[in-house]
Protein backbone atom coordinates (compact mmCIF):
# COMPACT_ATOMS: atom_id res chain seq x y z
CA UNK A 1 0.00 0.00 0.00
CA UNK A 2 1.29 3.48 -0.89
CA UNK A 3 0.49 6.90 0.55
CA UNK A 4 -1.45 7.70 -2.60
CA UNK A 5 -3.55 4.56 -2.17
CA UNK A 6 -4.16 5.35 1.51
CA UNK A 7 -5.46 8.83 0.69
CA UNK A 8 -7.61 7.50 -2.14
CA UNK A 9 -9.18 4.92 0.18
CA UNK A 10 -9.90 7.67 2.71
CA UNK A 11 -11.53 9.92 0.11
CA UNK A 12 -13.62 7.02 -1.14
CA UNK A 13 -14.84 6.37 2.39
CA UNK A 14 -15.57 10.05 2.98
CA UNK A 15 -17.57 10.03 -0.25
CA UNK A 16 -19.64 7.12 1.04
CA UNK A 17 -20.18 8.91 4.35
CA UNK A 18 -21.13 12.20 2.71
CA UNK A 19 -23.12 10.80 -0.21
CA UNK A 20 -20.90 12.35 -2.88
CA UNK A 21 -18.16 11.31 -5.32
CA UNK A 22 -14.51 10.95 -4.25
CA UNK A 23 -13.41 13.60 -6.75
CA UNK A 24 -15.81 16.11 -5.17
CA UNK A 25 -13.14 16.66 -2.49
CA UNK A 26 -10.67 17.70 -5.21
CA UNK A 27 -12.79 20.40 -6.80
CA UNK A 28 -11.90 24.07 -6.58
CA UNK A 29 -15.45 25.08 -5.68
CA UNK A 30 -17.47 24.06 -2.63
CA UNK A 31 -20.00 21.27 -3.13
CA UNK A 32 -23.42 20.63 -1.54
CA UNK A 33 -25.05 17.19 -1.68
CA UNK A 34 -28.07 15.58 -0.04
CA UNK A 35 -27.15 13.25 2.78
CA UNK A 36 -28.43 9.68 2.63
CA UNK A 37 -28.09 6.42 4.50
CA UNK A 38 -25.47 3.95 3.30
CA UNK A 39 -24.66 0.60 4.89
CA UNK A 40 -20.99 1.09 3.94
CA UNK A 41 -20.61 4.29 6.00
CA UNK A 42 -18.59 4.49 9.19
CA UNK A 43 -20.58 2.53 11.73
CA UNK A 44 -20.84 5.27 14.36
CA UNK A 45 -22.21 7.93 12.01
CA UNK A 46 -25.89 8.81 12.39
CA UNK A 47 -27.11 9.15 8.82
CA UNK A 48 -28.60 10.97 7.12
CA UNK A 49 -26.77 14.09 8.33
CA UNK A 50 -28.63 17.29 9.00
CA UNK A 51 -25.43 19.11 8.05
CA UNK A 52 -21.85 17.89 7.88
CA UNK A 53 -18.94 19.85 6.42
CA UNK A 54 -15.84 17.96 5.26
CA UNK A 55 -12.63 19.33 3.78
CA UNK A 56 -9.43 17.70 2.59
CA UNK A 57 -7.95 21.18 2.25
CA UNK A 58 -9.05 22.21 -1.22
CA UNK A 59 -12.79 22.85 -0.84
CA UNK A 60 -15.75 22.03 1.41
CA UNK A 61 -18.21 19.23 0.74
CA UNK A 62 -21.45 19.78 2.65
CA UNK A 63 -23.74 16.79 3.18
CA UNK A 64 -27.12 18.18 4.19
CA UNK A 65 -30.81 17.55 4.65
CA UNK A 66 -33.36 19.23 2.42
CA UNK A 67 -34.44 21.48 5.31
CA UNK A 68 -30.96 22.97 5.78
CA UNK A 69 -29.72 22.96 2.18
CA UNK A 70 -30.56 26.59 1.40
CA UNK A 71 -28.90 27.86 4.59
CA UNK A 72 -25.74 25.86 3.95
CA UNK A 73 -25.50 26.84 0.28
CA UNK A 74 -25.76 30.50 1.25
CA UNK A 75 -23.11 30.05 3.94
CA UNK A 76 -20.63 28.30 1.65
CA UNK A 77 -21.08 30.93 -1.05
CA UNK A 78 -19.87 33.67 1.31
CA UNK A 79 -16.52 32.28 2.48
CA UNK A 80 -13.40 30.55 1.13
CA UNK A 81 -13.09 26.92 2.14
CA UNK A 82 -10.66 27.36 5.04
CA UNK A 83 -12.72 30.18 6.57
CA UNK A 84 -15.80 27.96 6.76
CA UNK A 85 -14.13 26.11 9.65
CA UNK A 86 -13.02 29.23 11.52
CA UNK A 87 -14.97 30.62 14.45
CA UNK A 88 -16.11 33.97 12.93
CA UNK A 89 -17.76 32.26 9.97
CA UNK A 90 -19.15 29.43 12.08
CA UNK A 91 -20.94 32.00 14.22
CA UNK A 92 -22.77 33.13 11.07
CA UNK A 93 -23.79 29.54 10.33
CA UNK A 94 -24.91 28.97 13.92
CA UNK A 95 -27.03 32.12 13.93
CA UNK A 96 -28.88 30.80 10.88
CA UNK A 97 -29.31 27.31 12.33
CA UNK A 98 -30.48 28.08 15.85
CA UNK A 99 -33.99 29.30 14.97
CA UNK A 100 -34.54 25.87 13.39
CA UNK A 101 -33.32 24.02 16.50
CA UNK A 102 -29.81 23.12 15.25
CA UNK A 103 -26.28 24.13 16.17
CA UNK A 104 -22.66 23.19 15.49
CA UNK A 105 -21.68 20.21 17.64
CA UNK A 106 -18.59 18.24 16.66
CA UNK A 107 -15.35 19.72 15.27
CA UNK A 108 -12.74 17.07 14.54
CA UNK A 109 -9.44 16.59 12.73
CA UNK A 110 -8.52 13.27 11.13
CA UNK A 111 -5.04 11.97 10.37
CA UNK A 112 -3.64 9.26 8.09
CA UNK A 113 -0.31 7.44 8.27
CA UNK A 114 2.64 8.74 6.28
CA UNK A 115 4.48 5.61 5.21
CA UNK A 116 7.75 7.55 4.99
CA UNK A 117 7.44 8.52 8.67
CA UNK A 118 5.60 5.56 10.21
CA UNK A 119 8.02 3.19 11.91
CA UNK A 120 8.34 1.16 15.13
CA UNK A 121 9.12 3.44 18.06
CA UNK A 122 10.91 2.48 21.28
CA UNK A 123 8.81 1.89 24.36
CA UNK A 124 10.13 1.95 27.95
CA UNK A 125 7.92 -1.02 28.86
CA UNK A 126 6.89 -4.26 27.13
CA UNK A 127 4.30 -4.10 24.36
CA UNK A 128 1.95 -6.98 23.53
CA UNK A 129 -0.42 -7.40 20.57
CA UNK A 130 -3.89 -8.30 21.85
CA UNK A 131 -6.77 -10.04 20.11
CA UNK A 132 -10.45 -9.49 21.07
CA UNK A 133 -10.40 -12.39 23.52
CA UNK A 134 -7.37 -10.82 25.22
CA UNK A 135 -9.01 -7.45 25.85
CA UNK A 136 -12.56 -8.67 26.53
CA UNK A 137 -12.18 -7.78 30.23
CA UNK A 138 -10.70 -4.31 29.59
CA UNK A 139 -13.88 -2.35 28.88
CA UNK A 140 -13.31 0.01 31.78
CA UNK A 141 -13.28 3.82 32.04
CA UNK A 142 -9.48 4.11 31.98
CA UNK A 143 -9.43 2.49 28.53
CA UNK A 144 -12.48 4.33 27.17
CA UNK A 145 -10.61 5.89 24.23
CA UNK A 146 -8.91 2.67 23.14
CA UNK A 147 -12.03 0.49 23.41
CA UNK A 148 -15.72 1.29 22.98
CA UNK A 149 -18.23 -0.59 25.12
CA UNK A 150 -21.19 0.46 22.96
CA UNK A 151 -19.59 -0.96 19.80
CA UNK A 152 -17.34 -3.63 21.24
CA UNK A 153 -18.11 -5.94 18.32
CA UNK A 154 -16.12 -3.54 16.11
CA UNK A 155 -12.95 -3.64 18.23
CA UNK A 156 -10.62 -5.91 16.27
CA UNK A 157 -7.09 -5.41 17.57
CA UNK A 158 -5.13 -3.74 20.36
CA UNK A 159 -1.59 -3.24 21.62
CA UNK A 160 -0.99 -3.04 25.36
CA UNK A 161 1.96 -1.59 27.29
CA UNK A 162 2.85 -3.57 30.40
CA UNK A 163 5.01 -2.63 33.38
CA UNK A 164 5.54 -6.16 34.58
CA UNK A 165 2.00 -7.54 34.51
CA UNK A 166 0.36 -4.14 35.02
CA UNK A 167 -1.36 -2.69 31.96
CA UNK A 168 -0.30 0.96 31.79
CA UNK A 169 -1.24 1.91 28.23
CA UNK A 170 -3.59 0.61 25.56
CA UNK A 171 -4.14 1.40 21.89
CA UNK A 172 -7.13 -0.18 20.21
CA UNK A 173 -8.63 -0.04 16.76
CA UNK A 174 -12.22 -0.50 15.67
CA UNK A 175 -13.45 -1.63 12.26
CA UNK A 176 -15.49 1.51 11.68
CA UNK A 177 -15.89 0.63 8.01
CA UNK A 178 -14.77 -2.09 5.63
CA UNK A 179 -11.47 -0.53 4.61
CA UNK A 180 -10.43 1.68 7.55
CA UNK A 181 -9.83 1.03 11.26
CA UNK A 182 -9.81 3.88 13.77
CA UNK A 183 -7.12 4.03 16.47
CA UNK A 184 -7.78 5.22 20.01
CA UNK A 185 -5.20 5.52 22.78
CA UNK A 186 -5.11 5.66 26.60
CA UNK A 187 -2.13 5.81 28.96
CA UNK A 188 -2.38 5.88 32.76
CA UNK A 189 -1.49 9.35 34.12
CA UNK A 190 1.64 8.20 35.98
CA UNK A 191 3.08 6.74 32.75
CA UNK A 192 2.49 9.65 30.40
CA UNK A 193 5.21 11.70 28.65
CA UNK A 194 7.48 8.67 28.38
CA UNK A 195 6.83 7.84 24.71
CA UNK A 196 4.37 5.05 25.49
CA UNK A 197 1.44 6.56 23.58
CA UNK A 198 3.44 7.07 20.38
CA UNK A 199 5.02 3.61 20.62
CA UNK A 200 1.59 1.98 21.00
CA UNK A 201 -0.01 4.07 18.24
CA UNK A 202 2.73 3.44 15.69
CA UNK A 203 2.84 -0.28 16.48
CA UNK A 204 -0.93 -0.62 16.13
CA UNK A 205 -0.88 1.34 12.87
CA UNK A 206 1.74 -1.02 11.44
CA UNK A 207 -0.21 -4.06 12.61
CA UNK A 208 -3.35 -2.64 10.98
CA UNK A 209 -1.60 -2.04 7.66
CA UNK A 210 -0.27 -5.60 7.72
CA UNK A 211 -3.89 -6.76 7.84
CA UNK A 212 -4.73 -4.77 4.71
CA UNK A 213 -6.66 -2.00 6.47
CA UNK A 214 -5.99 1.75 6.59
CA UNK A 215 -5.53 3.07 10.14
CA UNK A 216 -6.88 6.53 10.88
CA UNK A 217 -6.71 8.76 13.92
CA UNK A 218 -9.25 11.34 15.10
CA UNK A 219 -9.10 14.05 17.72
CA UNK A 220 -10.85 17.29 18.59
CA UNK A 221 -9.09 20.38 17.28
CA UNK A 222 -8.43 21.53 20.85
CA UNK A 223 -6.80 18.25 21.94
CA UNK A 224 -3.21 19.24 21.24
CA UNK A 225 -1.75 16.37 23.27
CA UNK A 226 -3.59 13.87 21.06
CA UNK A 227 -2.61 15.68 17.86
CA UNK A 228 1.06 15.75 18.94
CA UNK A 229 0.85 12.02 19.55
CA UNK A 230 -0.52 11.46 16.05
CA UNK A 231 2.32 13.47 14.51
CA UNK A 232 4.98 11.75 16.62
CA UNK A 233 3.52 8.35 15.66
CA UNK A 234 3.92 8.96 11.93
CA UNK A 235 0.51 10.37 11.03
CA UNK A 236 -0.27 13.58 9.14
CA UNK A 237 -3.47 15.69 9.14
CA UNK A 238 -5.75 14.59 6.30
CA UNK A 239 -9.25 16.01 6.63
CA UNK A 240 -11.47 18.03 8.97
CA UNK A 241 -15.16 17.82 9.75
CA UNK A 242 -17.79 19.97 11.40
CA UNK A 243 -21.07 18.27 12.24
CA UNK A 244 -24.36 19.98 13.06
CA UNK A 245 -26.76 18.37 15.52
CA UNK A 246 -30.12 19.20 17.04
CA UNK A 247 -29.86 21.48 20.06
CA UNK A 248 -31.58 18.85 22.21
CA UNK A 249 -28.77 16.39 21.38
CA UNK A 250 -26.13 18.95 22.32
CA UNK A 251 -27.85 19.79 25.59
CA UNK A 252 -28.02 16.12 26.57
CA UNK A 253 -24.37 15.62 25.62
CA UNK A 254 -23.37 18.55 27.83
CA UNK A 255 -25.38 17.15 30.74
CA UNK A 256 -23.64 13.79 30.42
CA UNK A 257 -20.18 15.38 30.28
CA UNK A 258 -20.93 17.52 33.32
CA UNK A 259 -21.92 14.41 35.26
CA UNK A 260 -18.58 12.81 34.43
CA UNK A 261 -16.48 15.88 35.30
CA UNK A 262 -15.10 16.13 38.85
CA UNK A 263 -16.58 18.88 40.99
CA UNK A 264 -14.24 21.78 41.78
Coordinates of C-alpha atoms in Angstrom, one line a residue:
X1 CA 0.0 0.0 0.0
X2 CA 1.3 3.5 -0.9
X3 CA 0.5 6.9 0.5
X4 CA -1.5 7.7 -2.6
X5 CA -3.6 4.6 -2.2
X6 CA -4.2 5.4 1.5
X7 CA -5.5 8.8 0.7
X8 CA -7.6 7.5 -2.1
X9 CA -9.2 4.9 0.2
X10 CA -9.9 7.7 2.7
X11 CA -11.5 9.9 0.1
X12 CA -13.6 7.0 -1.1
X13 CA -14.8 6.4 2.4
X14 CA -15.6 10.1 3.0
X15 CA -17.6 10.0 -0.3
X16 CA -19.6 7.1 1.0
X17 CA -20.2 8.9 4.4
X18 CA -21.1 12.2 2.7
X19 CA -23.1 10.8 -0.2
X20 CA -20.9 12.4 -2.9
X21 CA -18.2 11.3 -5.3
X22 CA -14.5 11.0 -4.2
X23 CA -13.4 13.6 -6.7
X24 CA -15.8 16.1 -5.2
X25 CA -13.1 16.7 -2.5
X26 CA -10.7 17.7 -5.2
X27 CA -12.8 20.4 -6.8
X28 CA -11.9 24.1 -6.6
X29 CA -15.4 25.1 -5.7
X30 CA -17.5 24.1 -2.6
X31 CA -20.0 21.3 -3.1
X32 CA -23.4 20.6 -1.5
X33 CA -25.1 17.2 -1.7
X34 CA -28.1 15.6 0.0
X35 CA -27.1 13.2 2.8
X36 CA -28.4 9.7 2.6
X37 CA -28.1 6.4 4.5
X38 CA -25.5 4.0 3.3
X39 CA -24.7 0.6 4.9
X40 CA -21.0 1.1 3.9
X41 CA -20.6 4.3 6.0
X42 CA -18.6 4.5 9.2
X43 CA -20.6 2.5 11.7
X44 CA -20.8 5.3 14.4
X45 CA -22.2 7.9 12.0
X46 CA -25.9 8.8 12.4
X47 CA -27.1 9.2 8.8
X48 CA -28.6 11.0 7.1
X49 CA -26.8 14.1 8.3
X50 CA -28.6 17.3 9.0
X51 CA -25.4 19.1 8.1
X52 CA -21.8 17.9 7.9
X53 CA -18.9 19.8 6.4
X54 CA -15.8 18.0 5.3
X55 CA -12.6 19.3 3.8
X56 CA -9.4 17.7 2.6
X57 CA -7.9 21.2 2.2
X58 CA -9.1 22.2 -1.2
X59 CA -12.8 22.8 -0.8
X60 CA -15.8 22.0 1.4
X61 CA -18.2 19.2 0.7
X62 CA -21.4 19.8 2.6
X63 CA -23.7 16.8 3.2
X64 CA -27.1 18.2 4.2
X65 CA -30.8 17.6 4.7
X66 CA -33.4 19.2 2.4
X67 CA -34.4 21.5 5.3
X68 CA -31.0 23.0 5.8
X69 CA -29.7 23.0 2.2
X70 CA -30.6 26.6 1.4
X71 CA -28.9 27.9 4.6
X72 CA -25.7 25.9 3.9
X73 CA -25.5 26.8 0.3
X74 CA -25.8 30.5 1.3
X75 CA -23.1 30.1 3.9
X76 CA -20.6 28.3 1.6
X77 CA -21.1 30.9 -1.0
X78 CA -19.9 33.7 1.3
X79 CA -16.5 32.3 2.5
X80 CA -13.4 30.6 1.1
X81 CA -13.1 26.9 2.1
X82 CA -10.7 27.4 5.0
X83 CA -12.7 30.2 6.6
X84 CA -15.8 28.0 6.8
X85 CA -14.1 26.1 9.6
X86 CA -13.0 29.2 11.5
X87 CA -15.0 30.6 14.4
X88 CA -16.1 34.0 12.9
X89 CA -17.8 32.3 10.0
X90 CA -19.1 29.4 12.1
X91 CA -20.9 32.0 14.2
X92 CA -22.8 33.1 11.1
X93 CA -23.8 29.5 10.3
X94 CA -24.9 29.0 13.9
X95 CA -27.0 32.1 13.9
X96 CA -28.9 30.8 10.9
X97 CA -29.3 27.3 12.3
X98 CA -30.5 28.1 15.9
X99 CA -34.0 29.3 15.0
X100 CA -34.5 25.9 13.4
X101 CA -33.3 24.0 16.5
X102 CA -29.8 23.1 15.3
X103 CA -26.3 24.1 16.2
X104 CA -22.7 23.2 15.5
X105 CA -21.7 20.2 17.6
X106 CA -18.6 18.2 16.7
X107 CA -15.4 19.7 15.3
X108 CA -12.7 17.1 14.5
X109 CA -9.4 16.6 12.7
X110 CA -8.5 13.3 11.1
X111 CA -5.0 12.0 10.4
X112 CA -3.6 9.3 8.1
X113 CA -0.3 7.4 8.3
X114 CA 2.6 8.7 6.3
X115 CA 4.5 5.6 5.2
X116 CA 7.8 7.6 5.0
X117 CA 7.4 8.5 8.7
X118 CA 5.6 5.6 10.2
X119 CA 8.0 3.2 11.9
X120 CA 8.3 1.2 15.1
X121 CA 9.1 3.4 18.1
X122 CA 10.9 2.5 21.3
X123 CA 8.8 1.9 24.4
X124 CA 10.1 1.9 28.0
X125 CA 7.9 -1.0 28.9
X126 CA 6.9 -4.3 27.1
X127 CA 4.3 -4.1 24.4
X128 CA 1.9 -7.0 23.5
X129 CA -0.4 -7.4 20.6
X130 CA -3.9 -8.3 21.8
X131 CA -6.8 -10.0 20.1
X132 CA -10.4 -9.5 21.1
X133 CA -10.4 -12.4 23.5
X134 CA -7.4 -10.8 25.2
X135 CA -9.0 -7.5 25.9
X136 CA -12.6 -8.7 26.5
X137 CA -12.2 -7.8 30.2
X138 CA -10.7 -4.3 29.6
X139 CA -13.9 -2.4 28.9
X140 CA -13.3 0.0 31.8
X141 CA -13.3 3.8 32.0
X142 CA -9.5 4.1 32.0
X143 CA -9.4 2.5 28.5
X144 CA -12.5 4.3 27.2
X145 CA -10.6 5.9 24.2
X146 CA -8.9 2.7 23.1
X147 CA -12.0 0.5 23.4
X148 CA -15.7 1.3 23.0
X149 CA -18.2 -0.6 25.1
X150 CA -21.2 0.5 23.0
X151 CA -19.6 -1.0 19.8
X152 CA -17.3 -3.6 21.2
X153 CA -18.1 -5.9 18.3
X154 CA -16.1 -3.5 16.1
X155 CA -13.0 -3.6 18.2
X156 CA -10.6 -5.9 16.3
X157 CA -7.1 -5.4 17.6
X158 CA -5.1 -3.7 20.4
X159 CA -1.6 -3.2 21.6
X160 CA -1.0 -3.0 25.4
X161 CA 2.0 -1.6 27.3
X162 CA 2.9 -3.6 30.4
X163 CA 5.0 -2.6 33.4
X164 CA 5.5 -6.2 34.6
X165 CA 2.0 -7.5 34.5
X166 CA 0.4 -4.1 35.0
X167 CA -1.4 -2.7 32.0
X168 CA -0.3 1.0 31.8
X169 CA -1.2 1.9 28.2
X170 CA -3.6 0.6 25.6
X171 CA -4.1 1.4 21.9
X172 CA -7.1 -0.2 20.2
X173 CA -8.6 0.0 16.8
X174 CA -12.2 -0.5 15.7
X175 CA -13.4 -1.6 12.3
X176 CA -15.5 1.5 11.7
X177 CA -15.9 0.6 8.0
X178 CA -14.8 -2.1 5.6
X179 CA -11.5 -0.5 4.6
X180 CA -10.4 1.7 7.6
X181 CA -9.8 1.0 11.3
X182 CA -9.8 3.9 13.8
X183 CA -7.1 4.0 16.5
X184 CA -7.8 5.2 20.0
X185 CA -5.2 5.5 22.8
X186 CA -5.1 5.7 26.6
X187 CA -2.1 5.8 29.0
X188 CA -2.4 5.9 32.8
X189 CA -1.5 9.4 34.1
X190 CA 1.6 8.2 36.0
X191 CA 3.1 6.7 32.8
X192 CA 2.5 9.7 30.4
X193 CA 5.2 11.7 28.7
X194 CA 7.5 8.7 28.4
X195 CA 6.8 7.8 24.7
X196 CA 4.4 5.0 25.5
X197 CA 1.4 6.6 23.6
X198 CA 3.4 7.1 20.4
X199 CA 5.0 3.6 20.6
X200 CA 1.6 2.0 21.0
X201 CA 0.0 4.1 18.2
X202 CA 2.7 3.4 15.7
X203 CA 2.8 -0.3 16.5
X204 CA -0.9 -0.6 16.1
X205 CA -0.9 1.3 12.9
X206 CA 1.7 -1.0 11.4
X207 CA -0.2 -4.1 12.6
X208 CA -3.3 -2.6 11.0
X209 CA -1.6 -2.0 7.7
X210 CA -0.3 -5.6 7.7
X211 CA -3.9 -6.8 7.8
X212 CA -4.7 -4.8 4.7
X213 CA -6.7 -2.0 6.5
X214 CA -6.0 1.8 6.6
X215 CA -5.5 3.1 10.1
X216 CA -6.9 6.5 10.9
X217 CA -6.7 8.8 13.9
X218 CA -9.2 11.3 15.1
X219 CA -9.1 14.1 17.7
X220 CA -10.8 17.3 18.6
X221 CA -9.1 20.4 17.3
X222 CA -8.4 21.5 20.9
X223 CA -6.8 18.2 21.9
X224 CA -3.2 19.2 21.2
X225 CA -1.8 16.4 23.3
X226 CA -3.6 13.9 21.1
X227 CA -2.6 15.7 17.9
X228 CA 1.1 15.7 18.9
X229 CA 0.8 12.0 19.5
X230 CA -0.5 11.5 16.1
X231 CA 2.3 13.5 14.5
X232 CA 5.0 11.7 16.6
X233 CA 3.5 8.4 15.7
X234 CA 3.9 9.0 11.9
X235 CA 0.5 10.4 11.0
X236 CA -0.3 13.6 9.1
X237 CA -3.5 15.7 9.1
X238 CA -5.8 14.6 6.3
X239 CA -9.3 16.0 6.6
X240 CA -11.5 18.0 9.0
X241 CA -15.2 17.8 9.7
X242 CA -17.8 20.0 11.4
X243 CA -21.1 18.3 12.2
X244 CA -24.4 20.0 13.1
X245 CA -26.8 18.4 15.5
X246 CA -30.1 19.2 17.0
X247 CA -29.9 21.5 20.1
X248 CA -31.6 18.9 22.2
X249 CA -28.8 16.4 21.4
X250 CA -26.1 19.0 22.3
X251 CA -27.8 19.8 25.6
X252 CA -28.0 16.1 26.6
X253 CA -24.4 15.6 25.6
X254 CA -23.4 18.5 27.8
X255 CA -25.4 17.1 30.7
X256 CA -23.6 13.8 30.4
X257 CA -20.2 15.4 30.3
X258 CA -20.9 17.5 33.3
X259 CA -21.9 14.4 35.3
X260 CA -18.6 12.8 34.4
X261 CA -16.5 15.9 35.3
X262 CA -15.1 16.1 38.8
X263 CA -16.6 18.9 41.0
X264 CA -14.2 21.8 41.8

